């Protein structure tokens, strides 16, 4: 059975493509924090004993961890977004936009406010992610049932 893309599927792709710019934001936040902290490459993080005493090193670790968390979540998000969009393109695109917004709030909050600063963005993106996962499973099941 061929899969035909819905006429509104372009909106899903816009939501997917917008997530690429969140990665750019993370790179910028992490680079800025690395320069301010003086942590040299190739160190991925400041050592815990350094970060506990140096607020700039701690801030770098938070920006770096936020970026890592984003990359951990991006692949599942794109999969669930693209699958959901096959059946519900406008819903998927809208949810994708909310997820991207949540990830921007997460990035800025974590990079500037530490672990507590990530909570608002985390809640928004986690709830949206759950809805997209459930809808993706439903959409995929409808293709085979």
PDB file of C-alpha atoms in Angstrom:
ATOM      1  CA  UNK A   1       0.000   0.000   0.000  1.00  0.00           C
ATOM      2  CA  UNK A   2       1.571   3.319  -1.005  1.00  0.00           C
ATOM      3  CA  UNK A   3       1.699   6.108   1.533  1.00  0.00           C
ATOM      4  CA  UNK A   4       0.324   9.362   0.172  1.00  0.00           C
ATOM      5  CA  UNK A   5       1.395  12.517   1.914  1.00  0.00           C
ATOM      6  CA  UNK A   6      -1.475  14.741   3.032  1.00  0.00           C
ATOM      7  CA  UNK A   7      -1.709  18.089   1.287  1.00  0.00           C
ATOM      8  CA  UNK A   8      -0.847  19.874   4.560  1.00  0.00           C
ATOM      9  CA  UNK A   9       2.280  17.780   5.212  1.00  0.00           C
ATOM     10  CA  UNK A  10       4.499  20.735   4.361  1.00  0.00           C
ATOM     11  CA  UNK A  11       3.571  22.246   7.725  1.00  0.00           C
ATOM     12  CA  UNK A  12       4.972  19.156   9.434  1.00  0.00           C
ATOM     13  CA  UNK A  13       8.235  19.654   7.584  1.00  0.00           C
ATOM     14  CA  UNK A  14       8.339  23.302   8.648  1.00  0.00           C
ATOM     15  CA  UNK A  15       7.979  22.213  12.281  1.00  0.00           C
ATOM     16  CA  UNK A  16      10.723  19.612  11.786  1.00  0.00           C
ATOM     17  CA  UNK A  17      13.050  22.113  10.129  1.00  0.00           C
ATOM     18  CA  UNK A  18      12.463  24.679  12.872  1.00  0.00           C
ATOM     19  CA  UNK A  19      13.946  22.227  15.386  1.00  0.00           C
ATOM     20  CA  UNK A  20      17.299  22.499  13.593  1.00  0.00           C
ATOM     21  CA  UNK A  21      17.563  26.106  14.731  1.00  0.00           C
ATOM     22  CA  UNK A  22      17.162  25.038  18.350  1.00  0.00           C
ATOM     23  CA  UNK A  23      20.405  23.108  17.898  1.00  0.00           C
ATOM     24  CA  UNK A  24      22.012  26.323  16.636  1.00  0.00           C
ATOM     25  CA  UNK A  25      20.753  28.118  19.741  1.00  0.00           C
ATOM     26  CA  UNK A  26      22.265  25.421  21.954  1.00  0.00           C
ATOM     27  CA  UNK A  27      25.586  25.650  20.135  1.00  0.00           C
ATOM     28  CA  UNK A  28      25.629  29.402  20.641  1.00  0.00           C
ATOM     29  CA  UNK A  29      24.760  29.176  24.353  1.00  0.00           C
ATOM     30  CA  UNK A  30      27.364  26.474  24.941  1.00  0.00           C
ATOM     31  CA  UNK A  31      30.093  28.303  23.024  1.00  0.00           C
ATOM     32  CA  UNK A  32      29.419  31.519  24.930  1.00  0.00           C
ATOM     33  CA  UNK A  33      29.540  29.686  28.274  1.00  0.00           C
ATOM     34  CA  UNK A  34      32.712  27.793  27.294  1.00  0.00           C
ATOM     35  CA  UNK A  35      34.504  31.035  26.400  1.00  0.00           C
ATOM     36  CA  UNK A  36      33.366  32.752  29.609  1.00  0.00           C
ATOM     37  CA  UNK A  37      34.480  29.807  31.760  1.00  0.00           C
ATOM     38  CA  UNK A  38      37.855  29.325  30.063  1.00  0.00           C
ATOM     39  CA  UNK A  39      37.275  25.576  29.697  1.00  0.00           C
ATOM     40  CA  UNK A  40      39.377  24.424  26.782  1.00  0.00           C
ATOM     41  CA  UNK A  41      38.603  21.851  24.138  1.00  0.00           C
ATOM     42  CA  UNK A  42      38.414  18.852  24.110  1.00  0.00           C
ATOM     43  CA  UNK A  43      36.920  18.863  27.635  1.00  0.00           C
ATOM     44  CA  UNK A  44      33.201  18.156  27.294  1.00  0.00           C
ATOM     45  CA  UNK A  45      32.463  19.350  30.848  1.00  0.00           C
ATOM     46  CA  UNK A  46      34.202  21.066  33.726  1.00  0.00           C
ATOM     47  CA  UNK A  47      35.176  18.637  36.466  1.00  0.00           C
ATOM     48  CA  UNK A  48      32.690  18.541  39.338  1.00  0.00           C
ATOM     49  CA  UNK A  49      35.168  19.963  41.859  1.00  0.00           C
ATOM     50  CA  UNK A  50      35.818  22.903  39.524  1.00  0.00           C
ATOM     51  CA  UNK A  51      32.124  23.480  38.728  1.00  0.00           C
ATOM     52  CA  UNK A  52      31.222  23.451  42.436  1.00  0.00           C
ATOM     53  CA  UNK A  53      33.600  26.363  43.088  1.00  0.00           C
ATOM     54  CA  UNK A  54      33.386  28.309  39.829  1.00  0.00           C
ATOM     55  CA  UNK A  55      29.947  29.652  38.808  1.00  0.00           C
ATOM     56  CA  UNK A  56      31.087  30.120  35.194  1.00  0.00           C
ATOM     57  CA  UNK A  57      32.212  26.493  34.986  1.00  0.00           C
ATOM     58  CA  UNK A  58      28.871  25.423  36.459  1.00  0.00           C
ATOM     59  CA  UNK A  59      27.041  27.562  33.914  1.00  0.00           C
ATOM     60  CA  UNK A  60      29.056  25.942  31.124  1.00  0.00           C
ATOM     61  CA  UNK A  61      28.159  22.476  32.411  1.00  0.00           C
ATOM     62  CA  UNK A  62      24.484  23.442  32.455  1.00  0.00           C
ATOM     63  CA  UNK A  63      24.601  24.771  28.878  1.00  0.00           C
ATOM     64  CA  UNK A  64      26.477  21.674  27.728  1.00  0.00           C
ATOM     65  CA  UNK A  65      24.027  19.326  29.480  1.00  0.00           C
ATOM     66  CA  UNK A  66      21.065  21.184  27.978  1.00  0.00           C
ATOM     67  CA  UNK A  67      22.590  20.708  24.533  1.00  0.00           C
ATOM     68  CA  UNK A  68      23.200  17.015  25.149  1.00  0.00           C
ATOM     69  CA  UNK A  69      19.619  16.585  26.360  1.00  0.00           C
ATOM     70  CA  UNK A  70      18.348  18.254  23.201  1.00  0.00           C
ATOM     71  CA  UNK A  71      20.310  15.903  20.950  1.00  0.00           C
ATOM     72  CA  UNK A  72      19.035  12.925  22.978  1.00  0.00           C
ATOM     73  CA  UNK A  73      15.452  14.022  22.378  1.00  0.00           C
ATOM     74  CA  UNK A  74      15.635  15.294  18.801  1.00  0.00           C
ATOM     75  CA  UNK A  75      15.611  11.960  16.961  1.00  0.00           C
ATOM     76  CA  UNK A  76      12.537  10.549  18.732  1.00  0.00           C
ATOM     77  CA  UNK A  77      10.767  13.883  18.305  1.00  0.00           C
ATOM     78  CA  UNK A  78      11.393  13.941  14.558  1.00  0.00           C
ATOM     79  CA  UNK A  79      10.190  10.353  14.185  1.00  0.00           C
ATOM     80  CA  UNK A  80       6.985  10.865  16.120  1.00  0.00           C
ATOM     81  CA  UNK A  81       6.341  14.194  14.391  1.00  0.00           C
ATOM     82  CA  UNK A  82       6.754  12.770  10.886  1.00  0.00           C
ATOM     83  CA  UNK A  83       4.656   9.676  11.652  1.00  0.00           C
ATOM     84  CA  UNK A  84       1.860  11.640  13.319  1.00  0.00           C
ATOM     85  CA  UNK A  85       1.867  14.062  10.392  1.00  0.00           C
ATOM     86  CA  UNK A  86       0.939  11.287   7.986  1.00  0.00           C
ATOM     87  CA  UNK A  87      -2.532  11.132   9.525  1.00  0.00           C
ATOM     88  CA  UNK A  88      -2.891  14.452  11.339  1.00  0.00           C
ATOM     89  CA  UNK A  89      -0.598  16.991   9.649  1.00  0.00           C
ATOM     90  CA  UNK A  90      -1.999  20.194  11.164  1.00  0.00           C
ATOM     91  CA  UNK A  91      -2.102  18.679  14.653  1.00  0.00           C
ATOM     92  CA  UNK A  92       1.445  17.320  14.257  1.00  0.00           C
ATOM     93  CA  UNK A  93       2.787  20.638  12.985  1.00  0.00           C
ATOM     94  CA  UNK A  94       1.109  22.522  15.829  1.00  0.00           C
ATOM     95  CA  UNK A  95       2.394  20.096  18.448  1.00  0.00           C
ATOM     96  CA  UNK A  96       5.814  20.255  16.823  1.00  0.00           C
ATOM     97  CA  UNK A  97       5.806  24.027  17.132  1.00  0.00           C
ATOM     98  CA  UNK A  98       4.893  23.759  20.811  1.00  0.00           C
ATOM     99  CA  UNK A  99       7.702  21.212  21.358  1.00  0.00           C
ATOM    100  CA  UNK A 100      10.217  23.511  19.651  1.00  0.00           C
ATOM    101  CA  UNK A 101       9.028  26.447  21.765  1.00  0.00           C
ATOM    102  CA  UNK A 102       9.400  24.317  24.898  1.00  0.00           C
ATOM    103  CA  UNK A 103      12.926  23.333  23.888  1.00  0.00           C
ATOM    104  CA  UNK A 104      13.887  26.997  23.380  1.00  0.00           C
ATOM    105  CA  UNK A 105      12.579  27.806  26.872  1.00  0.00           C
ATOM    106  CA  UNK A 106      14.467  24.748  28.191  1.00  0.00           C
ATOM    107  CA  UNK A 107      17.731  25.812  26.522  1.00  0.00           C
ATOM    108  CA  UNK A 108      17.653  29.395  27.727  1.00  0.00           C
ATOM    109  CA  UNK A 109      16.394  28.445  31.181  1.00  0.00           C
ATOM    110  CA  UNK A 110      18.980  25.728  31.801  1.00  0.00           C
ATOM    111  CA  UNK A 111      21.886  27.712  30.348  1.00  0.00           C
ATOM    112  CA  UNK A 112      21.071  30.798  32.407  1.00  0.00           C
ATOM    113  CA  UNK A 113      19.319  29.454  35.502  1.00  0.00           C
ATOM    114  CA  UNK A 114      20.836  26.043  36.083  1.00  0.00           C
ATOM    115  CA  UNK A 115      18.821  22.878  36.648  1.00  0.00           C
ATOM    116  CA  UNK A 116      15.828  24.714  38.143  1.00  0.00           C
ATOM    117  CA  UNK A 117      15.725  27.009  35.093  1.00  0.00           C
ATOM    118  CA  UNK A 118      14.924  24.105  32.794  1.00  0.00           C
ATOM    119  CA  UNK A 119      11.650  23.095  34.437  1.00  0.00           C
ATOM    120  CA  UNK A 120       9.136  25.198  32.464  1.00  0.00           C
ATOM    121  CA  UNK A 121      10.587  24.151  29.109  1.00  0.00           C
ATOM    122  CA  UNK A 122      10.924  20.580  30.299  1.00  0.00           C
ATOM    123  CA  UNK A 123       7.253  20.343  31.209  1.00  0.00           C
ATOM    124  CA  UNK A 124       6.092  21.853  27.910  1.00  0.00           C
ATOM    125  CA  UNK A 125       8.310  19.671  25.742  1.00  0.00           C
ATOM    126  CA  UNK A 126       7.771  16.469  27.761  1.00  0.00           C
ATOM    127  CA  UNK A 127       3.982  16.737  27.624  1.00  0.00           C
ATOM    128  CA  UNK A 128       4.035  17.550  23.919  1.00  0.00           C
ATOM    129  CA  UNK A 129       6.463  14.685  23.325  1.00  0.00           C
ATOM    130  CA  UNK A 130       4.159  12.239  25.099  1.00  0.00           C
ATOM    131  CA  UNK A 131       1.147  13.367  23.057  1.00  0.00           C
ATOM    132  CA  UNK A 132       3.126  13.012  19.812  1.00  0.00           C
ATOM    133  CA  UNK A 133       4.381   9.545  20.811  1.00  0.00           C
ATOM    134  CA  UNK A 134       0.868   8.271  21.543  1.00  0.00           C
ATOM    135  CA  UNK A 135      -0.518   9.831  18.376  1.00  0.00           C
ATOM    136  CA  UNK A 136       2.352   8.386  16.310  1.00  0.00           C
ATOM    137  CA  UNK A 137       1.631   4.888  17.618  1.00  0.00           C
ATOM    138  CA  UNK A 138      -2.065   5.347  16.854  1.00  0.00           C
ATOM    139  CA  UNK A 139      -1.307   6.711  13.379  1.00  0.00           C
ATOM    140  CA  UNK A 140       1.065   3.856  12.577  1.00  0.00           C
ATOM    141  CA  UNK A 141      -1.415   1.267  13.851  1.00  0.00           C
ATOM    142  CA  UNK A 142      -4.135   2.710  11.622  1.00  0.00           C
ATOM    143  CA  UNK A 143      -1.837   2.147   8.618  1.00  0.00           C
ATOM    144  CA  UNK A 144      -1.513  -1.572   9.334  1.00  0.00           C
ATOM    145  CA  UNK A 145      -4.941  -2.389  10.777  1.00  0.00           C
TER     146      UNK A 145
END
